[in-house]
Tab-separated table of C-alpha atoms and ligand atoms in Angstrom:
chain	number	residue	atom	x	y	z
A	1	MET	CA	-3.338	-16.432	-9.237
A	2	THR	CA	-2.181	-16.831	-12.936
A	3	ASN	CA	-0.113	-13.912	-14.579
A	4	PRO	CA	-0.255	-11.406	-11.509
A	5	GLN	CA	1.344	-7.974	-11.780
A	6	ILE	CA	3.309	-8.643	-8.610
A	7	SER	CA	3.945	-11.743	-6.616
A	8	ILE	CA	5.236	-11.231	-3.118
A	9	ARG	CA	6.574	-14.510	-1.479
A	10	ASN	CA	7.715	-14.916	2.218
A	11	LEU	CA	8.750	-11.408	2.547
A	12	CYS	CA	10.673	-10.552	5.757
A	13	VAL	CA	12.203	-7.307	6.821
A	14	ASP	CA	13.920	-6.497	10.044
A	15	TYR	CA	14.706	-3.275	11.850
A	16	ILE	CA	18.264	-3.981	13.524
A	17	THR	CA	18.505	-1.315	16.377
A	18	ASP	CA	20.426	-1.017	19.825
A	19	ALA	CA	17.163	-1.948	21.630
A	20	GLY	CA	17.129	-5.186	19.743
A	21	ASP	CA	16.157	-6.667	16.208
A	22	VAL	CA	12.591	-6.473	15.339
A	23	ARG	CA	11.026	-8.535	12.617
A	24	ALA	CA	8.508	-6.054	11.381
A	25	VAL	CA	7.300	-7.961	8.407
A	26	ASN	CA	7.403	-11.850	8.873
A	27	ASN	CA	6.725	-14.236	5.855
A	28	VAL	CA	4.388	-12.058	4.094
A	29	SER	CA	3.011	-13.455	0.725
A	30	PHE	CA	0.369	-12.167	-1.682
A	31	ASP	CA	-0.277	-11.523	-5.337
A	32	ILE	CA	-1.732	-8.267	-7.098
A	33	GLY	CA	-3.501	-8.925	-10.228
A	34	LYS	CA	-3.179	-6.508	-13.452
A	35	GLY	CA	-5.392	-3.792	-12.948
A	36	GLU	CA	-6.541	-4.739	-9.542
A	37	ILE	CA	-6.752	-2.621	-6.377
A	38	PHE	CA	-5.410	-4.543	-3.274
A	39	GLY	CA	-5.963	-2.917	0.033
A	40	LEU	CA	-3.663	-3.411	2.814
A	41	ALA	CA	-5.152	-2.843	6.219
A	42	GLY	CA	-4.215	-3.105	9.926
A	43	GLU	CA	-3.585	-1.051	12.887
A	44	SER	CA	-0.748	1.744	13.094
A	45	GLY	CA	2.662	-0.141	13.386
A	46	CYS	CA	1.593	-3.338	11.740
A	47	GLY	CA	4.231	-3.235	8.905
A	48	LYS	CA	2.065	-1.877	5.950
A	49	SER	CA	4.530	0.969	5.044
A	50	THR	CA	7.284	-1.437	5.503
A	51	VAL	CA	5.904	-3.800	3.040
A	52	ALA	CA	5.354	-1.004	0.592
A	53	PHE	CA	8.904	0.361	0.875
A	54	SER	CA	10.100	-3.133	0.031
A	55	LEU	CA	8.411	-3.428	-3.339
A	56	MET	CA	10.381	-0.253	-4.378
A	57	ARG	CA	13.432	-1.117	-2.365
A	58	LEU	CA	13.439	2.254	-0.724
A	59	HIS	CA	14.471	0.997	2.759
A	60	LYS	CA	17.409	2.580	4.541
A	61	PRO	CA	19.174	1.347	7.581
A	62	PRO	CA	18.132	0.012	10.324
A	63	ALA	CA	15.600	-1.528	8.092
A	64	PHE	CA	16.860	-4.599	5.957
A	65	ILE	CA	14.990	-7.009	3.594
A	66	THR	CA	16.221	-10.429	5.264
A	67	GLY	CA	13.998	-12.897	3.124
A	68	GLY	CA	11.611	-13.439	0.244
A	69	GLU	CA	11.013	-12.705	-3.137
A	70	VAL	CA	9.050	-9.980	-5.074
A	71	ILE	CA	8.491	-11.028	-8.795
A	72	PHE	CA	7.158	-8.293	-11.010
A	73	ASP	CA	5.364	-8.999	-14.068
A	74	GLY	CA	6.904	-12.496	-14.316
A	75	ARG	CA	10.265	-10.959	-14.852
A	76	GLY	CA	12.383	-12.108	-11.927
A	77	ASP	CA	12.939	-11.080	-8.234
A	78	ILE	CA	13.428	-7.326	-7.981
A	79	LEU	CA	15.228	-7.979	-4.612
A	80	LYS	CA	17.952	-9.448	-6.633
A	81	PHE	CA	18.131	-6.504	-8.954
A	82	SER	CA	21.350	-4.317	-9.160
A	83	GLU	CA	21.241	-0.743	-8.055
A	84	ALA	CA	21.229	0.318	-11.851
A	85	GLU	CA	18.368	-2.108	-12.606
A	86	MET	CA	16.463	-0.803	-9.833
A	87	THR	CA	16.946	2.779	-10.627
A	88	ALA	CA	15.663	2.179	-14.086
A	89	PHE	CA	12.595	0.200	-12.618
A	90	ARG	CA	11.641	2.536	-9.815
A	91	TRP	CA	9.004	5.126	-10.931
A	92	SER	CA	8.663	3.837	-14.357
A	93	GLU	CA	7.381	0.489	-13.371
A	94	ILE	CA	6.229	0.985	-9.763
A	95	SER	CA	5.644	4.491	-8.418
A	96	MET	CA	4.443	5.570	-5.156
A	97	VAL	CA	2.187	8.284	-3.633
A	98	PHE	CA	3.233	9.021	0.085
A	99	GLN	CA	1.184	10.164	2.738
A	100	SER	CA	2.203	13.713	3.050
A	101	ALA	CA	2.111	15.604	-0.274
A	102	MET	CA	3.913	18.571	1.068
A	103	ASN	CA	6.859	16.424	2.035
A	104	ALA	CA	7.008	14.798	-1.308
A	105	LEU	CA	7.186	17.993	-3.146
A	106	ASN	CA	10.119	20.095	-3.131
A	107	PRO	CA	9.048	23.620	-1.777
A	108	VAL	CA	11.663	25.635	-3.473
A	109	LEU	CA	11.278	24.491	-7.004
A	110	THR	CA	8.161	25.177	-9.297
A	111	MET	CA	6.096	22.236	-10.403
A	112	GLU	CA	7.623	22.439	-13.917
A	113	GLU	CA	11.059	21.856	-12.514
A	114	GLN	CA	9.686	18.768	-10.516
A	115	PHE	CA	7.826	17.170	-13.420
A	116	CYS	CA	10.765	17.708	-15.735
A	117	ASP	CA	13.238	16.399	-13.286
A	118	VAL	CA	11.260	13.097	-13.030
A	119	ILE	CA	10.446	12.974	-16.844
A	120	MET	CA	13.810	13.762	-18.283
A	121	ARG	CA	15.733	11.497	-15.796
A	122	HIS	CA	13.816	8.445	-17.103
A	123	THR	CA	13.231	9.344	-20.760
A	124	ASN	CA	15.076	10.790	-23.726
A	125	LEU	CA	12.545	13.609	-24.068
A	126	SER	CA	13.573	17.151	-24.583
A	127	ARG	CA	12.697	19.777	-22.073
A	128	GLN	CA	9.959	21.117	-24.501
A	129	ASP	CA	8.473	17.794	-24.684
A	130	ALA	CA	8.743	17.029	-20.985
A	131	ILE	CA	6.776	20.231	-20.184
A	132	ARG	CA	4.098	19.006	-22.803
A	133	ARG	CA	3.972	15.840	-21.055
A	134	ALA	CA	3.740	17.597	-17.745
A	135	GLN	CA	0.906	19.868	-19.030
A	136	GLY	CA	-1.085	16.786	-20.038
A	137	LEU	CA	-0.528	15.069	-16.641
A	138	LEU	CA	-1.943	18.270	-14.802
A	139	GLU	CA	-4.995	18.151	-17.063
A	140	ILE	CA	-5.355	14.378	-16.189
A	141	VAL	CA	-5.785	15.326	-12.462
A	142	ASP	CA	-7.971	18.552	-13.359
A	143	ILE	CA	-5.452	21.300	-12.892
A	144	HIS	CA	-4.876	23.792	-15.399
A	145	PRO	CA	-1.757	23.364	-17.269
A	146	ASP	CA	-0.719	27.112	-16.719
A	147	ARG	CA	-0.122	26.365	-13.216
A	148	LEU	CA	3.082	24.326	-13.948
A	149	ARG	CA	4.845	27.561	-13.068
A	150	ASP	CA	3.542	27.742	-9.594
A	151	TYR	CA	5.439	26.543	-6.484
A	152	PRO	CA	3.777	23.832	-4.171
A	153	HIS	CA	2.538	26.363	-1.603
A	154	GLN	CA	0.286	27.922	-4.094
A	155	PHE	CA	-1.918	24.968	-4.244
A	156	SER	CA	-4.591	23.740	-1.817
A	157	GLY	CA	-4.009	20.351	-0.081
A	158	GLY	CA	-6.183	18.416	-2.271
A	159	MET	CA	-4.533	19.929	-5.269
A	160	ARG	CA	-0.948	19.181	-3.888
A	161	GLN	CA	-2.176	15.484	-3.417
A	162	ARG	CA	-3.328	15.429	-6.946
A	163	LEU	CA	0.093	16.799	-8.136
A	164	VAL	CA	1.732	14.118	-6.486
A	165	ILE	CA	-0.601	11.616	-8.173
A	166	ALA	CA	0.270	13.222	-11.469
A	167	ILE	CA	4.085	12.807	-10.806
A	168	ALA	CA	3.407	9.281	-9.859
A	169	LEU	CA	1.747	8.756	-13.273
A	170	ALA	CA	4.381	10.632	-15.364
A	171	LEU	CA	6.183	7.464	-16.482
A	172	ASN	CA	2.978	5.288	-17.166
A	173	PRO	CA	3.889	2.819	-14.451
A	174	LYS	CA	2.190	-0.593	-14.275
A	175	MET	CA	1.598	-0.171	-10.490
A	176	ILE	CA	1.128	2.592	-8.131
A	177	ILE	CA	1.533	2.184	-4.340
A	178	MET	CA	-0.578	4.732	-2.356
A	179	ASP	CA	0.396	4.725	1.204
A	180	GLU	CA	-2.462	6.555	3.228
A	181	PRO	CA	-2.757	8.822	0.061
A	182	THR	CA	-5.646	10.952	1.558
A	183	THR	CA	-5.091	10.749	5.289
A	184	ALA	CA	-4.094	14.294	5.771
A	185	LEU	CA	-7.158	15.542	3.664
A	186	ASP	CA	-10.806	16.404	4.884
A	187	VAL	CA	-13.336	13.645	4.020
A	188	VAL	CA	-14.906	15.432	1.056
A	189	VAL	CA	-11.713	15.858	-0.705
A	190	GLN	CA	-10.560	12.418	0.250
A	191	ARG	CA	-13.450	10.823	-1.549
A	192	GLU	CA	-12.806	13.100	-4.660
A	193	ILE	CA	-9.293	12.117	-4.822
A	194	LEU	CA	-10.092	8.360	-4.445
A	195	GLN	CA	-12.792	8.714	-7.271
A	196	LYS	CA	-10.120	10.464	-9.457
A	197	ILE	CA	-7.616	7.601	-8.711
A	198	TYR	CA	-10.252	5.001	-9.605
A	199	ALA	CA	-11.075	6.611	-12.903
A	200	LEU	CA	-7.426	6.855	-13.849
A	201	LYS	CA	-7.029	3.264	-12.884
A	202	GLU	CA	-9.962	2.317	-15.133
A	203	GLU	CA	-8.444	4.448	-18.143
A	204	PHE	CA	-4.795	3.511	-17.822
A	205	GLY	CA	-5.150	0.061	-16.431
A	206	PHE	CA	-2.475	0.006	-13.721
A	207	SER	CA	-2.543	-1.888	-10.475
A	208	ILE	CA	-2.703	-0.240	-7.029
A	209	LEU	CA	-1.507	-1.299	-3.558
A	210	PHE	CA	-3.710	0.906	-1.555
A	211	ILE	CA	-2.750	1.333	2.242
A	212	THR	CA	-5.097	2.976	4.667
A	213	HIS	CA	-6.162	2.542	8.339
A	214	ASP	CA	-9.696	3.535	7.223
A	215	LEU	CA	-11.280	0.028	6.666
A	216	SER	CA	-14.625	1.529	5.230
A	217	LEU	CA	-12.930	3.596	2.769
A	218	MET	CA	-10.677	0.616	1.806
A	219	VAL	CA	-13.767	-1.807	1.520
A	220	GLU	CA	-15.342	0.733	-0.935
A	221	PHE	CA	-12.294	1.224	-3.125
A	222	SER	CA	-10.387	-2.168	-3.188
A	223	ASP	CA	-11.146	-5.344	-5.012
A	224	ARG	CA	-9.349	-7.563	-2.416
A	225	ILE	CA	-7.951	-6.668	1.044
A	226	GLY	CA	-5.088	-8.081	3.100
A	227	ILE	CA	-5.160	-7.674	6.847
A	228	MET	CA	-1.907	-7.538	8.616
A	229	TYR	CA	-1.402	-7.833	12.421
A	230	SER	CA	2.087	-7.512	13.903
A	231	GLY	CA	4.103	-7.857	10.819
A	232	GLU	CA	2.084	-10.833	9.359
A	233	LEU	CA	-0.686	-11.187	6.848
A	234	VAL	CA	-3.507	-12.796	8.817
A	235	GLU	CA	-6.279	-12.961	6.066
A	236	VAL	CA	-6.946	-11.931	2.490
A	237	ALA	CA	-10.270	-12.012	0.766
A	238	PRO	CA	-12.363	-10.106	-1.679
A	239	SER	CA	-13.361	-6.794	-0.112
A	240	LYS	CA	-17.098	-7.608	-0.133
A	241	GLN	CA	-16.593	-10.632	1.887
A	242	ILE	CA	-13.942	-9.302	4.281
A	243	LEU	CA	-16.420	-7.496	6.777
A	244	GLU	CA	-19.483	-9.574	6.246
A	245	GLN	CA	-17.812	-13.016	6.675
A	246	PRO	CA	-14.344	-12.578	8.321
A	247	PHE	CA	-12.405	-15.738	8.990
A	248	HIS	CA	-9.753	-14.281	11.403
A	249	PRO	CA	-10.844	-13.198	14.824
A	250	TYR	CA	-8.607	-10.079	14.278
A	251	THR	CA	-10.573	-9.053	11.012
A	252	GLU	CA	-13.835	-9.469	12.919
A	253	GLY	CA	-12.557	-7.236	15.646
A	254	LEU	CA	-11.082	-4.606	13.138
A	255	GLY	CA	-14.484	-4.620	11.327
A	256	SER	CA	-16.488	-3.973	14.476
A	257	SER	CA	-14.204	-0.936	15.141
A	258	PHE	CA	-15.813	0.756	12.093
A	259	PRO	CA	-19.302	1.953	11.512
A	260	PRO	CA	-20.997	-0.123	8.805
A	261	LEU	CA	-21.376	1.509	5.377
A	262	THR	CA	-25.128	0.431	5.062
A	263	GLY	CA	-27.683	-1.072	7.318
A	264	PRO	CA	-28.647	-0.547	10.850
A	265	LYS	CA	-26.110	1.108	13.468
A	266	THR	CA	-24.611	-1.326	15.671
A	267	ARG	CA	-22.279	-0.890	18.693
A	268	LEU	CA	-18.602	-0.592	17.983
A	269	THR	CA	-16.912	-3.097	19.958
A	270	GLY	CA	-13.248	-2.933	18.741
A	271	ILE	CA	-10.449	-5.119	20.007
A	272	PRO	CA	-9.300	-5.074	23.617
A	273	GLY	CA	-5.523	-5.108	24.481
A	274	ASN	CA	-2.697	-3.502	22.707
A	275	PRO	CA	-0.683	-4.473	19.454
A	276	LEU	CA	2.159	-6.802	20.237
A	277	ASN	CA	5.597	-5.527	21.311
A	278	LEU	CA	7.683	-6.958	18.494
A	279	LEU	CA	10.654	-7.455	20.946
A	280	GLU	CA	8.614	-10.056	22.597
A	281	VAL	CA	7.100	-12.183	19.928
A	282	PRO	CA	5.458	-15.468	21.587
A	283	GLN	CA	5.491	-18.703	20.022
A	284	GLY	CA	2.566	-19.759	17.994
A	285	CYS	CA	-0.078	-17.034	16.840
A	286	ARG	CA	0.944	-13.368	17.166
A	287	PHE	CA	-2.593	-12.592	18.059
A	288	GLN	CA	-3.232	-14.961	20.819
A	289	ALA	CA	-3.212	-12.622	23.710
A	290	ARG	CA	-6.007	-10.395	22.200
A	291	CYS	CA	-8.164	-13.205	20.829
A	292	ASN	CA	-11.661	-14.315	21.787
A	293	LYS	CA	-11.257	-17.642	20.237
A	294	VAL	CA	-7.848	-18.616	21.465
A	295	HIS	CA	-7.253	-22.373	22.068
A	296	SER	CA	-4.377	-24.783	22.831
A	297	ALA	CA	-2.770	-24.888	19.406
A	298	CYS	CA	-2.550	-21.049	19.371
A	299	SER	CA	0.272	-20.695	21.951
A	300	SER	CA	2.475	-23.569	20.470
A	301	ILE	CA	1.921	-23.983	16.636
A	302	PRO	CA	3.406	-21.447	14.279
A	303	THR	CA	0.787	-19.882	12.021
A	304	GLN	CA	0.888	-19.850	8.199
A	305	LEU	CA	-1.342	-18.240	5.605
A	306	ARG	CA	-3.258	-20.815	3.939
A	307	GLN	CA	-5.872	-20.939	1.044
A	308	LEU	CA	-9.231	-21.975	2.661
A	309	GLU	CA	-11.598	-21.463	-0.228
A	310	PRO	CA	-11.134	-20.027	-3.780
A	311	ASN	CA	-9.740	-16.468	-3.210
A	312	ARG	CA	-9.899	-16.708	0.589
A	313	PHE	CA	-6.768	-17.037	2.943
A	314	SER	CA	-6.310	-16.844	6.550
A	315	ASN	CA	-3.400	-18.079	8.927
A	316	CYS	CA	-5.874	-18.746	11.912
A	317	HIS	CA	-5.573	-22.099	13.679
A	318	LEU	CA	-9.370	-22.292	13.796
A	319	PHE	CA	-9.303	-23.600	10.302
A	320	ASN	CA	-6.083	-25.496	10.429
A	321	LYS	CA	-7.322	-29.193	10.369
A	322	SER	CA	-3.980	-30.392	11.759
A	323	SER	CA	-3.903	-28.215	14.994
B	401	ADP	N1	13.006	3.455	11.910
B	401	ADP	C1	12.554	2.284	12.719
B	401	ADP	N2	13.391	1.928	13.553
B	401	ADP	C2	12.827	0.668	14.341
B	401	ADP	N3	11.778	0.092	14.099
B	401	ADP	C3	10.911	0.524	13.106
B	401	ADP	C4	11.397	1.653	12.377
B	401	ADP	N4	10.300	2.012	11.514
B	401	ADP	C5	9.328	1.164	11.752
B	401	ADP	N5	9.840	0.183	12.792
B	401	ADP	C6	9.117	-0.970	13.215
B	401	ADP	O1	8.370	-1.583	12.330
B	401	ADP	C7	6.910	-1.713	12.582
B	401	ADP	C8	6.119	-1.324	11.391
B	401	ADP	O2	6.112	-0.191	10.930
B	401	ADP	P1	5.378	0.552	9.763
B	401	ADP	O3	5.605	-0.341	8.521
B	401	ADP	O4	5.624	1.850	9.679
B	401	ADP	O5	3.967	0.180	10.193
B	401	ADP	P2	2.374	0.737	9.404
B	401	ADP	O6	2.832	1.469	8.212
B	401	ADP	O7	1.555	-0.209	9.345
B	401	ADP	O8	1.902	1.872	10.613
B	401	ADP	C9	6.693	-0.711	13.687
B	401	ADP	O9	5.740	-1.256	14.544
B	401	ADP	C10	8.109	-0.854	14.320
B	401	ADP	O10	8.217	-1.782	15.322
B	402	MG	MG1	2.601	3.536	7.607
């Protein structure tokens, strides 16, 4: 991709624990374009949140970024930024909406305090101007500006999630990471919030890394989708193609675990077996034990994400001419 918003190359993250060292993210590479919504999907525990945290360098031990590069806006590798550079970068260039809005908001502070804290820490605005900015942000997410004086518990779940989105927008970031942003909400509110996010993206032009385990929701809202399995990116494709014409057997299985958005109802087949134990990673492909198209190369030759067609990537040996 030319001139991407962010370019992630060979990212590796390890969890170093008494039980053993786990490579939770292995050689993950992808780009997100300016104004693009990139979805990251895969079963629970496959490493989606670990990738997201890496882009803001929010990891704490036992997690360690052990390799790779994250180039933002062509401006150098943020994995090499100093702590001071990172503090200036976080929230103002990339911000994040976490899964649980209740945990992201401080229950003992009014929303005014919380907005002013973020805005005044990163700008030279006076308190009056910060409050004015916060009122504008509330209006953007359809909440009356007077409610700035309220505490988090005085809002509904859907409103709290919109407040968290407003805080993520506070410094006009170029990219927002949304890690399961609507999982805790009922389906109607989920859809409302995603439509709001989409409208804001159209208006302000930021990029989104959108994480969810709900593949049908993701297909609807993303431009392109990356599928992760056991810490690796196994396929990247435009969202329109990923379910209709999957290249990787895992994507195919994942697609058949969800009801289709349109067309006749079919039986959901799912994927037999369990996710890999990361303490016992086999040689070759990580998906081999669950794959219905496994062949001899899969147990010996390491996989690598390769471009197969314009805008289509997969790491499956079925498409590797040399294996
Ligand atoms: N605190 C932790 N200590 C040890 N291993 C962890 C910890 N958090 C996550 N992991 C490992 O990282 C893997 C990926 O976790 P995560 O990124 O949270 O997955 P996802 O967001 O896709 O559900 C897990 O399967 C687990 O092996
Ligand atoms: Mg997660």
